[in-house]
mmCIF file of C-alpha atoms and ligand atoms in Angstrom:
data_model
loop_
_atom_site.group_PDB
_atom_site.id
_atom_site.type_symbol
_atom_site.label_atom_id
_atom_site.label_comp_id
_atom_site.label_asym_id
_atom_site.label_seq_id
_atom_site.Cartn_x
_atom_site.Cartn_y
_atom_site.Cartn_z
ATOM 1 C CA MET A 28 -38.151 112.384 11.060
ATOM 2 C CA LEU A 29 -37.084 116.036 12.243
ATOM 3 C CA PHE A 30 -36.512 117.581 15.357
ATOM 4 C CA PRO A 31 -38.717 118.103 17.319
ATOM 5 C CA ASP A 32 -40.851 115.395 16.263
ATOM 6 C CA TYR A 33 -37.957 112.882 16.438
ATOM 7 C CA ARG A 34 -35.607 112.910 19.488
ATOM 8 C CA PRO A 35 -32.907 110.408 19.448
ATOM 9 C CA ARG A 36 -32.000 111.304 22.709
ATOM 10 C CA ARG A 37 -35.534 109.969 24.087
ATOM 11 C CA LEU A 38 -34.355 106.393 23.910
ATOM 12 C CA ARG A 39 -31.143 106.920 25.722
ATOM 13 C CA GLN A 40 -32.104 108.649 28.654
ATOM 14 C CA ASN A 41 -31.839 105.432 31.116
ATOM 15 C CA ASP A 42 -29.766 102.414 31.200
ATOM 16 C CA ALA A 43 -33.094 99.980 30.534
ATOM 17 C CA PHE A 44 -33.667 101.974 27.190
ATOM 18 C CA ARG A 45 -29.976 101.871 26.463
ATOM 19 C CA ARG A 46 -29.866 97.825 27.145
ATOM 20 C CA MET A 47 -33.062 97.647 25.041
ATOM 21 C CA MET A 48 -32.126 99.479 22.170
ATOM 22 C CA ARG A 49 -28.706 97.806 21.870
ATOM 23 C CA GLU A 50 -28.018 96.177 18.658
ATOM 24 C CA THR A 51 -24.579 94.394 18.818
ATOM 25 C CA LYS A 52 -23.938 92.167 22.098
ATOM 26 C CA LEU A 53 -20.651 91.003 23.312
ATOM 27 C CA SER A 54 -20.697 87.588 24.661
ATOM 28 C CA VAL A 55 -17.844 85.170 26.015
ATOM 29 C CA ASP A 56 -19.087 82.979 23.339
ATOM 30 C CA ASP A 57 -17.412 85.142 20.675
ATOM 31 C CA PHE A 58 -13.900 84.646 22.082
ATOM 32 C CA ILE A 59 -11.162 82.536 20.956
ATOM 33 C CA LEU A 60 -8.007 83.138 23.265
ATOM 34 C CA PRO A 61 -4.368 82.449 21.504
ATOM 35 C CA LEU A 62 -1.762 81.051 23.556
ATOM 36 C CA PHE A 63 1.916 80.139 22.994
ATOM 37 C CA ALA A 64 3.364 76.727 24.241
ATOM 38 C CA ILE A 65 7.080 76.029 24.670
ATOM 39 C CA LYS A 66 9.035 73.299 26.042
ATOM 40 C CA GLY A 67 9.774 72.458 29.957
ATOM 41 C CA LYS A 68 8.046 72.595 33.251
ATOM 42 C CA GLY A 69 6.730 75.466 35.305
ATOM 43 C CA VAL A 70 7.721 77.848 32.321
ATOM 44 C CA GLU A 71 6.130 81.346 32.023
ATOM 45 C CA ASN A 72 8.182 83.876 30.317
ATOM 46 C CA PRO A 73 6.408 87.067 30.098
ATOM 47 C CA ILE A 74 6.113 88.668 26.327
ATOM 48 C CA ASP A 75 7.362 91.977 27.479
ATOM 49 C CA SER A 76 5.077 93.889 24.291
ATOM 50 C CA MET A 77 2.102 91.740 25.203
ATOM 51 C CA PRO A 78 1.933 92.069 28.916
ATOM 52 C CA GLY A 79 -0.474 89.778 30.354
ATOM 53 C CA HIS A 80 0.765 87.091 28.002
ATOM 54 C CA TYR A 81 3.506 84.541 28.195
ATOM 55 C CA GLN A 82 5.415 81.697 26.713
ATOM 56 C CA LEU A 83 4.126 78.757 28.665
ATOM 57 C CA SER A 84 5.066 75.070 29.055
ATOM 58 C CA ILE A 85 2.543 72.511 28.952
ATOM 59 C CA ASP A 86 1.743 72.372 32.477
ATOM 60 C CA ASN A 87 0.964 76.004 32.776
ATOM 61 C CA LEU A 88 -0.633 76.186 29.386
ATOM 62 C CA VAL A 89 -3.352 73.795 30.672
ATOM 63 C CA LYS A 90 -3.731 75.729 33.475
ATOM 64 C CA THR A 91 -4.581 79.057 31.689
ATOM 65 C CA SER A 92 -6.608 77.022 29.529
ATOM 66 C CA LYS A 93 -8.692 75.856 32.209
ATOM 67 C CA LYS A 94 -8.869 79.136 33.367
ATOM 68 C CA ALA A 95 -10.354 79.950 30.028
ATOM 69 C CA TYR A 96 -12.624 77.017 29.979
ATOM 70 C CA GLU A 97 -13.926 78.296 33.296
ATOM 71 C CA PHE A 98 -14.731 81.435 32.034
ATOM 72 C CA GLY A 99 -16.846 80.121 29.508
ATOM 73 C CA ILE A 100 -14.447 80.756 26.797
ATOM 74 C CA PRO A 101 -15.237 78.139 24.066
ATOM 75 C CA ALA A 102 -11.584 77.676 21.997
ATOM 76 C CA ILE A 103 -8.200 78.676 22.387
ATOM 77 C CA MET A 104 -5.808 78.877 19.327
ATOM 78 C CA LEU A 105 -2.616 77.115 19.945
ATOM 79 C CA PHE A 106 0.995 78.458 18.666
ATOM 80 C CA GLY A 107 3.897 76.394 19.083
ATOM 81 C CA ILE A 108 7.446 77.397 19.716
ATOM 82 C CA PRO A 109 9.763 74.912 18.903
ATOM 83 C CA ASP A 110 13.228 74.058 20.358
ATOM 84 C CA LYS A 111 14.822 73.426 16.639
ATOM 85 C CA LYS A 112 14.408 74.930 13.197
ATOM 86 C CA ASP A 113 15.441 74.036 10.078
ATOM 87 C CA PRO A 114 14.910 74.731 6.042
ATOM 88 C CA LEU A 115 12.034 72.025 5.902
ATOM 89 C CA ALA A 116 10.188 73.227 9.147
ATOM 90 C CA THR A 117 10.301 69.744 10.216
ATOM 91 C CA GLY A 118 9.424 70.346 13.943
ATOM 92 C CA ALA A 119 6.073 71.580 12.303
ATOM 93 C CA TYR A 120 4.794 68.252 11.646
ATOM 94 C CA ASP A 121 6.817 66.204 13.873
ATOM 95 C CA LYS A 122 4.111 63.919 15.908
ATOM 96 C CA ASP A 123 6.153 64.772 19.054
ATOM 97 C CA GLY A 124 6.436 68.390 18.237
ATOM 98 C CA ILE A 125 5.376 71.221 20.706
ATOM 99 C CA VAL A 126 1.880 71.676 19.283
ATOM 100 C CA GLN A 127 0.904 67.870 19.059
ATOM 101 C CA LYS A 128 2.213 67.290 22.737
ATOM 102 C CA ALA A 129 0.134 70.625 23.984
ATOM 103 C CA THR A 130 -2.771 69.404 21.909
ATOM 104 C CA ARG A 131 -3.026 66.044 23.398
ATOM 105 C CA ALA A 132 -2.337 67.388 26.762
ATOM 106 C CA LEU A 133 -4.938 69.740 26.481
ATOM 107 C CA LYS A 134 -7.789 67.159 24.822
ATOM 108 C CA ASP A 135 -6.682 64.874 27.749
ATOM 109 C CA LYS A 136 -7.194 67.704 30.566
ATOM 110 C CA ILE A 137 -9.684 69.812 29.408
ATOM 111 C CA PRO A 138 -11.906 67.801 26.634
ATOM 112 C CA ASP A 139 -14.527 70.331 25.854
ATOM 113 C CA LEU A 140 -12.440 73.289 25.476
ATOM 114 C CA ALA A 141 -12.064 73.264 21.690
ATOM 115 C CA VAL A 142 -8.609 73.230 20.597
ATOM 116 C CA ILE A 143 -7.816 75.069 17.263
ATOM 117 C CA THR A 144 -4.194 74.757 16.062
ATOM 118 C CA ASP A 145 -2.307 77.459 13.812
ATOM 119 C CA VAL A 146 -0.826 75.829 10.905
ATOM 120 C CA CYS A 147 2.228 77.727 9.628
ATOM 121 C CA LEU A 148 5.712 76.712 9.254
ATOM 122 C CA CYS A 149 7.243 80.428 9.972
ATOM 123 C CA GLN A 150 7.959 79.364 13.668
ATOM 124 C CA TYR A 151 9.617 76.366 12.612
ATOM 125 C CA THR A 152 11.774 77.295 9.458
ATOM 126 C CA ASP A 153 15.123 78.477 10.345
ATOM 127 C CA HIS A 154 14.606 81.379 7.605
ATOM 128 C CA GLY A 155 11.323 82.371 9.491
ATOM 129 C CA HIS A 156 9.363 82.453 6.624
ATOM 130 C CA CYS A 157 5.869 80.724 6.187
ATOM 131 C CA GLY A 158 6.613 78.125 3.531
ATOM 132 C CA VAL A 159 9.978 76.683 1.846
ATOM 133 C CA VAL A 160 12.300 78.586 0.344
ATOM 134 C CA ASP A 161 14.356 78.519 -3.181
ATOM 135 C CA GLY A 162 17.295 81.140 -2.925
ATOM 136 C CA HIS A 163 15.192 84.220 -1.738
ATOM 137 C CA ILE A 164 11.905 82.951 -3.321
ATOM 138 C CA ILE A 165 9.195 81.567 -1.097
ATOM 139 C CA ASP A 166 8.205 78.370 -3.241
ATOM 140 C CA ASN A 167 4.542 77.928 -3.140
ATOM 141 C CA ASP A 168 3.377 74.411 -4.203
ATOM 142 C CA ALA A 169 6.879 73.060 -2.469
ATOM 143 C CA SER A 170 5.292 74.300 0.732
ATOM 144 C CA LEU A 171 1.918 72.579 0.079
ATOM 145 C CA ASP A 172 2.686 69.145 1.067
ATOM 146 C CA LEU A 173 4.635 70.294 4.236
ATOM 147 C CA LEU A 174 1.525 72.423 5.509
ATOM 148 C CA ALA A 175 -0.986 69.651 4.627
ATOM 149 C CA ARG A 176 1.001 67.241 6.770
ATOM 150 C CA THR A 177 1.336 69.747 9.711
ATOM 151 C CA ALA A 178 -2.440 69.846 9.467
ATOM 152 C CA LEU A 179 -2.881 66.148 9.731
ATOM 153 C CA SER A 180 -0.412 65.696 12.606
ATOM 154 C CA HIS A 181 -2.531 68.021 14.593
ATOM 155 C CA ALA A 182 -5.462 66.577 13.816
ATOM 156 C CA ARG A 183 -4.201 63.411 15.024
ATOM 157 C CA ALA A 184 -3.104 64.727 18.310
ATOM 158 C CA GLY A 185 -6.808 65.716 18.481
ATOM 159 C CA ALA A 186 -6.946 69.218 17.403
ATOM 160 C CA ASP A 187 -10.444 70.314 16.994
ATOM 161 C CA MET A 188 -10.086 72.561 14.206
ATOM 162 C CA VAL A 189 -6.913 73.633 12.186
ATOM 163 C CA ALA A 190 -6.024 77.268 10.843
ATOM 164 C CA PRO A 191 -3.948 77.411 8.158
ATOM 165 C CA SER A 192 -2.318 81.160 8.499
ATOM 166 C CA ASP A 193 0.499 80.781 5.888
ATOM 167 C CA MET A 194 -0.945 82.512 2.893
ATOM 168 C CA MET A 195 0.270 80.345 0.211
ATOM 169 C CA ASP A 196 -2.228 79.658 -2.884
ATOM 170 C CA GLY A 197 -3.917 76.330 -2.660
ATOM 171 C CA ARG A 198 -3.408 75.132 0.947
ATOM 172 C CA VAL A 199 -6.825 74.755 1.870
ATOM 173 C CA ALA A 200 -7.633 72.462 -0.779
ATOM 174 C CA GLU A 201 -4.346 70.538 0.095
ATOM 175 C CA ILE A 202 -5.304 70.391 3.787
ATOM 176 C CA ARG A 203 -8.828 69.539 3.244
ATOM 177 C CA ASN A 204 -8.041 66.256 1.093
ATOM 178 C CA ILE A 205 -5.600 64.918 2.877
ATOM 179 C CA LEU A 206 -7.723 65.414 6.438
ATOM 180 C CA ASP A 207 -10.643 63.435 4.343
ATOM 181 C CA GLU A 208 -8.277 60.616 3.056
ATOM 182 C CA ASN A 209 -7.134 60.220 6.694
ATOM 183 C CA ASP A 210 -10.574 60.145 8.337
ATOM 184 C CA PHE A 211 -10.677 63.657 9.815
ATOM 185 C CA SER A 212 -13.609 64.532 7.616
ATOM 186 C CA ASN A 213 -14.980 65.864 10.430
ATOM 187 C CA VAL A 214 -12.364 68.717 11.084
ATOM 188 C CA PRO A 215 -13.230 72.251 10.184
ATOM 189 C CA ILE A 216 -10.769 74.353 8.506
ATOM 190 C CA LEU A 217 -10.652 77.753 9.759
ATOM 191 C CA SER A 218 -8.753 79.748 6.914
ATOM 192 C CA TYR A 219 -6.828 83.038 7.659
ATOM 193 C CA ALA A 220 -8.215 83.951 4.162
ATOM 194 C CA ALA A 221 -7.581 87.874 3.772
ATOM 195 C CA LYS A 222 -4.300 88.132 6.120
ATOM 196 C CA TYR A 223 -2.637 91.256 5.205
ATOM 197 C CA CYS A 224 1.210 91.977 5.311
ATOM 198 C CA SER A 225 0.891 94.059 8.312
ATOM 199 C CA ALA A 226 3.284 95.700 10.813
ATOM 200 C CA PHE A 227 0.877 95.063 13.699
ATOM 201 C CA TYR A 228 2.187 91.495 14.169
ATOM 202 C CA GLY A 229 5.223 92.753 15.891
ATOM 203 C CA PRO A 230 4.798 91.779 19.107
ATOM 204 C CA PHE A 231 3.711 88.076 18.104
ATOM 205 C CA ARG A 232 6.899 87.657 16.173
ATOM 206 C CA ASP A 233 8.923 88.632 19.144
ATOM 207 C CA ALA A 234 6.727 85.981 21.333
ATOM 208 C CA ALA A 235 6.857 83.354 18.389
ATOM 209 C CA HIS A 236 10.290 84.180 17.555
ATOM 210 C CA SER A 237 9.009 83.898 13.945
ATOM 211 C CA ALA A 238 10.330 87.017 12.125
ATOM 212 C CA PRO A 239 11.673 86.536 8.782
ATOM 213 C CA LYS A 240 15.396 86.266 8.330
ATOM 214 C CA PHE A 241 15.557 88.001 4.964
ATOM 215 C CA GLY A 242 13.031 90.158 3.221
ATOM 216 C CA ASP A 243 9.340 90.391 4.405
ATOM 217 C CA ARG A 244 6.077 88.674 3.629
ATOM 218 C CA ARG A 245 4.941 90.963 0.865
ATOM 219 C CA THR A 246 4.837 87.985 -1.854
ATOM 220 C CA TYR A 247 2.211 86.101 0.213
ATOM 221 C CA GLN A 248 0.331 87.950 2.418
ATOM 222 C CA MET A 249 -1.990 90.837 1.334
ATOM 223 C CA ASP A 250 -1.347 94.340 0.356
ATOM 224 C CA PRO A 251 -2.829 96.499 2.955
ATOM 225 C CA ALA A 252 -4.465 98.655 0.115
ATOM 226 C CA ASN A 253 -6.319 96.058 -1.244
ATOM 227 C CA ALA A 254 -10.321 95.196 -0.328
ATOM 228 C CA ILE A 255 -11.763 93.777 -3.588
ATOM 229 C CA GLU A 256 -8.946 91.292 -3.381
ATOM 230 C CA ALA A 257 -10.035 89.794 0.031
ATOM 231 C CA ILE A 258 -13.273 89.077 -1.856
ATOM 232 C CA ARG A 259 -11.465 87.232 -4.305
ATOM 233 C CA GLU A 260 -9.148 85.094 -1.542
ATOM 234 C CA VAL A 261 -12.145 84.521 0.477
ATOM 235 C CA THR A 262 -14.079 83.194 -2.058
ATOM 236 C CA MET A 263 -11.159 80.956 -3.138
ATOM 237 C CA ASP A 264 -10.699 79.530 0.227
ATOM 238 C CA ILE A 265 -14.390 78.641 0.499
ATOM 239 C CA GLU A 266 -14.416 76.773 -3.058
ATOM 240 C CA GLU A 267 -11.471 74.894 -1.706
ATOM 241 C CA GLY A 268 -13.237 73.863 1.604
ATOM 242 C CA ALA A 269 -12.827 76.612 4.295
ATOM 243 C CA ASP A 270 -15.818 76.096 6.867
ATOM 244 C CA ILE A 271 -14.754 79.451 8.732
ATOM 245 C CA ILE A 272 -12.819 82.365 6.963
ATOM 246 C CA MET A 273 -10.949 84.863 8.687
ATOM 247 C CA VAL A 274 -10.191 88.845 8.342
ATOM 248 C CA LYS A 275 -6.775 89.987 10.228
ATOM 249 C CA PRO A 276 -5.885 92.041 11.795
ATOM 250 C CA ALA A 277 -9.113 93.619 12.844
ATOM 251 C CA LEU A 278 -9.013 97.105 13.833
ATOM 252 C CA PRO A 279 -7.533 98.469 10.615
ATOM 253 C CA TYR A 280 -9.676 96.384 8.456
ATOM 254 C CA LEU A 281 -13.204 96.782 9.815
ATOM 255 C CA ASP A 282 -14.183 97.706 5.907
ATOM 256 C CA ILE A 283 -13.068 94.115 4.752
ATOM 257 C CA ILE A 284 -14.912 92.775 7.677
ATOM 258 C CA PHE A 285 -17.862 94.506 6.657
ATOM 259 C CA ARG A 286 -17.579 93.456 3.057
ATOM 260 C CA VAL A 287 -16.878 89.887 3.812
ATOM 261 C CA ARG A 288 -20.308 89.949 5.820
ATOM 262 C CA GLU A 289 -21.970 91.724 2.855
ATOM 263 C CA GLU A 290 -21.002 88.868 0.489
ATOM 264 C CA ILE A 291 -20.273 85.830 2.039
ATOM 265 C CA ASP A 292 -22.510 83.550 4.102
ATOM 266 C CA LEU A 293 -20.072 81.791 5.887
ATOM 267 C CA PRO A 294 -19.023 82.152 9.918
ATOM 268 C CA ILE A 295 -16.337 84.927 9.802
ATOM 269 C CA ALA A 296 -13.733 85.185 12.201
ATOM 270 C CA ALA A 297 -11.640 88.288 13.013
ATOM 271 C CA TYR A 298 -7.963 88.473 14.709
ATOM 272 C CA ASN A 299 -7.472 91.296 16.835
ATOM 273 C CA VAL A 300 -3.708 91.012 16.337
ATOM 274 C CA SER A 301 -0.752 91.557 18.819
ATOM 275 C CA GLY A 302 -0.087 94.930 17.893
ATOM 276 C CA GLU A 303 -3.690 96.460 18.388
ATOM 277 C CA TYR A 304 -3.088 94.640 22.164
ATOM 278 C CA ALA A 305 0.146 96.119 22.604
ATOM 279 C CA MET A 306 -1.287 99.694 21.820
ATOM 280 C CA ILE A 307 -4.148 99.691 24.008
ATOM 281 C CA LYS A 308 -2.015 98.041 26.938
ATOM 282 C CA ALA A 309 0.993 100.561 26.398
ATOM 283 C CA ALA A 310 -1.415 103.789 26.279
ATOM 284 C CA GLU A 311 -2.780 102.620 29.299
ATOM 285 C CA LYS A 312 0.168 101.958 30.971
ATOM 286 C CA MET A 313 0.835 105.507 30.197
ATOM 287 C CA GLY A 314 -2.343 106.539 31.655
ATOM 288 C CA TRP A 315 -3.784 108.115 28.431
ATOM 289 C CA ILE A 316 -6.713 106.171 28.074
ATOM 290 C CA ASP A 317 -8.804 103.872 30.004
ATOM 291 C CA GLY A 318 -8.014 100.701 28.919
ATOM 292 C CA LYS A 319 -10.435 98.631 30.338
ATOM 293 C CA LYS A 320 -13.047 100.808 28.109
ATOM 294 C CA VAL A 321 -11.414 101.096 25.171
ATOM 295 C CA MET A 322 -10.808 96.998 25.006
ATOM 296 C CA MET A 323 -14.681 96.563 24.951
ATOM 297 C CA GLU A 324 -15.222 99.504 22.561
ATOM 298 C CA THR A 325 -12.645 97.775 20.106
ATOM 299 C CA LEU A 326 -14.064 94.110 20.418
ATOM 300 C CA ILE A 327 -18.029 95.270 20.201
ATOM 301 C CA ALA A 328 -16.433 97.533 16.876
ATOM 302 C CA ILE A 329 -15.127 94.155 15.503
ATOM 303 C CA LYS A 330 -18.208 92.229 16.360
ATOM 304 C CA ARG A 331 -20.690 95.352 15.010
ATOM 305 C CA ALA A 332 -18.574 95.234 11.830
ATOM 306 C CA GLY A 333 -19.587 91.939 11.318
ATOM 307 C CA ALA A 334 -17.487 89.194 12.859
ATOM 308 C CA ASP A 335 -18.759 86.325 14.647
ATOM 309 C CA MET A 336 -15.823 85.251 16.662
ATOM 310 C CA ILE A 337 -13.143 87.444 17.421
ATOM 311 C CA LEU A 338 -9.682 86.002 18.266
ATOM 312 C CA THR A 339 -8.197 88.165 20.840
ATOM 313 C CA TYR A 340 -5.428 88.656 23.777
ATOM 314 C CA PHE A 341 -7.966 90.165 25.927
ATOM 315 C CA ALA A 342 -10.491 87.521 26.098
ATOM 316 C CA LEU A 343 -9.741 86.306 29.694
ATOM 317 C CA GLU A 344 -10.153 90.320 30.546
ATOM 318 C CA ALA A 345 -13.066 90.585 28.418
ATOM 319 C CA ALA A 346 -14.731 87.622 29.591
ATOM 320 C CA GLU A 347 -13.913 88.598 33.304
ATOM 321 C CA ALA A 348 -15.371 92.319 32.471
ATOM 322 C CA LEU A 349 -18.725 90.667 30.770
ATOM 323 C CA ARG A 350 -19.046 88.397 33.794
ATOM 324 C CA ASP A 351 -18.797 91.238 36.416
HETATM 325 C C1 PBG B 1 2.185 82.959 11.639
HETATM 326 C C2 PBG B 1 1.254 83.792 12.622
HETATM 327 C C3 PBG B 1 1.376 85.191 12.431
HETATM 328 C C4 PBG B 1 0.689 85.772 13.375
HETATM 329 C C5 PBG B 1 -0.656 84.681 13.508
HETATM 330 N N1 PBG B 1 -0.061 83.417 12.883
HETATM 331 C C6 PBG B 1 2.623 86.073 12.104
HETATM 332 C C7 PBG B 1 2.636 86.453 11.047
HETATM 333 O O1 PBG B 1 2.008 85.882 10.069
HETATM 334 O O2 PBG B 1 3.696 87.005 10.509
HETATM 335 C C8 PBG B 1 -0.051 87.312 14.069
HETATM 336 C C9 PBG B 1 -0.554 87.234 15.176
HETATM 337 C C10 PBG B 1 -0.681 88.391 15.952
HETATM 338 O O3 PBG B 1 0.036 89.632 15.496
HETATM 339 O O4 PBG B 1 -1.265 88.218 17.002
HETATM 340 N N2 PBG B 1 1.941 83.044 10.120
#
């Protein structure tokens, strides 16, 4: 079709036409809000690099979650900040650990809000790696049992879904087995399947106190240069029993979301991570961009690329914008 027979502007000339032609629509149903739980009462420690986000004691966590629920956000992703760390991450699978307690409180107070728990060891190990270490090596197979026990303890506390983010090989199968053996065959696994070794996690590591004390995460998280490998990672997790697969981060990896969407018929989650949030907040504060517009454009881009759900620190703000 050639000009002047075809005039693309014909269908853009008014809001009614633009709404009719819109291919992708954002909804509050698309959002999962990540939240950080810490012990104490009345605690609301601001996270400097993530304006509007806090380390929350359980009472305040419930308050914020209620707000999310009232906006219609279907789920939160829960991270714990424990008060003690050790080499075997015992706080991660302690039945009275911070995530387990917070989950029980949330399911008690807001039963219809889905609680997804992040399953990892890095906040709980004294060295800050996502698995147990042997010298300076991250020991894959020795970590699997601890990850499985962590997931089971979350399910026992009432978690509606568990989300392993550690990137150890074989952990999805191990978690599926232990859940099935303990009558939790109905608890889905949202696997951080294509999780890249990204500098965009910086603000999160400040918030969760989970930066590694030596080395980095390159031996387990994916190389940012790789796309074909993401398909192998995702396929492997599906074969091991993942119900939903995640691509993380989102914005610098829209091509990965798109490729996974083309090849895979399971629901796809994308994690709009802490650094993506921080960049927009910082530029907005400088007066360099319209933060609200950039937020909505970012979220629609992630959905357009193929994500069915978006983990985002913008969830509350975006839900409010959609409502208005
Ligand atoms: C724990 C974990 C991380 C994030 C989610 N789960 C940090 C990491 O892998 O270092 C990052 C989330 C974000 O940046 O928003 N393994």
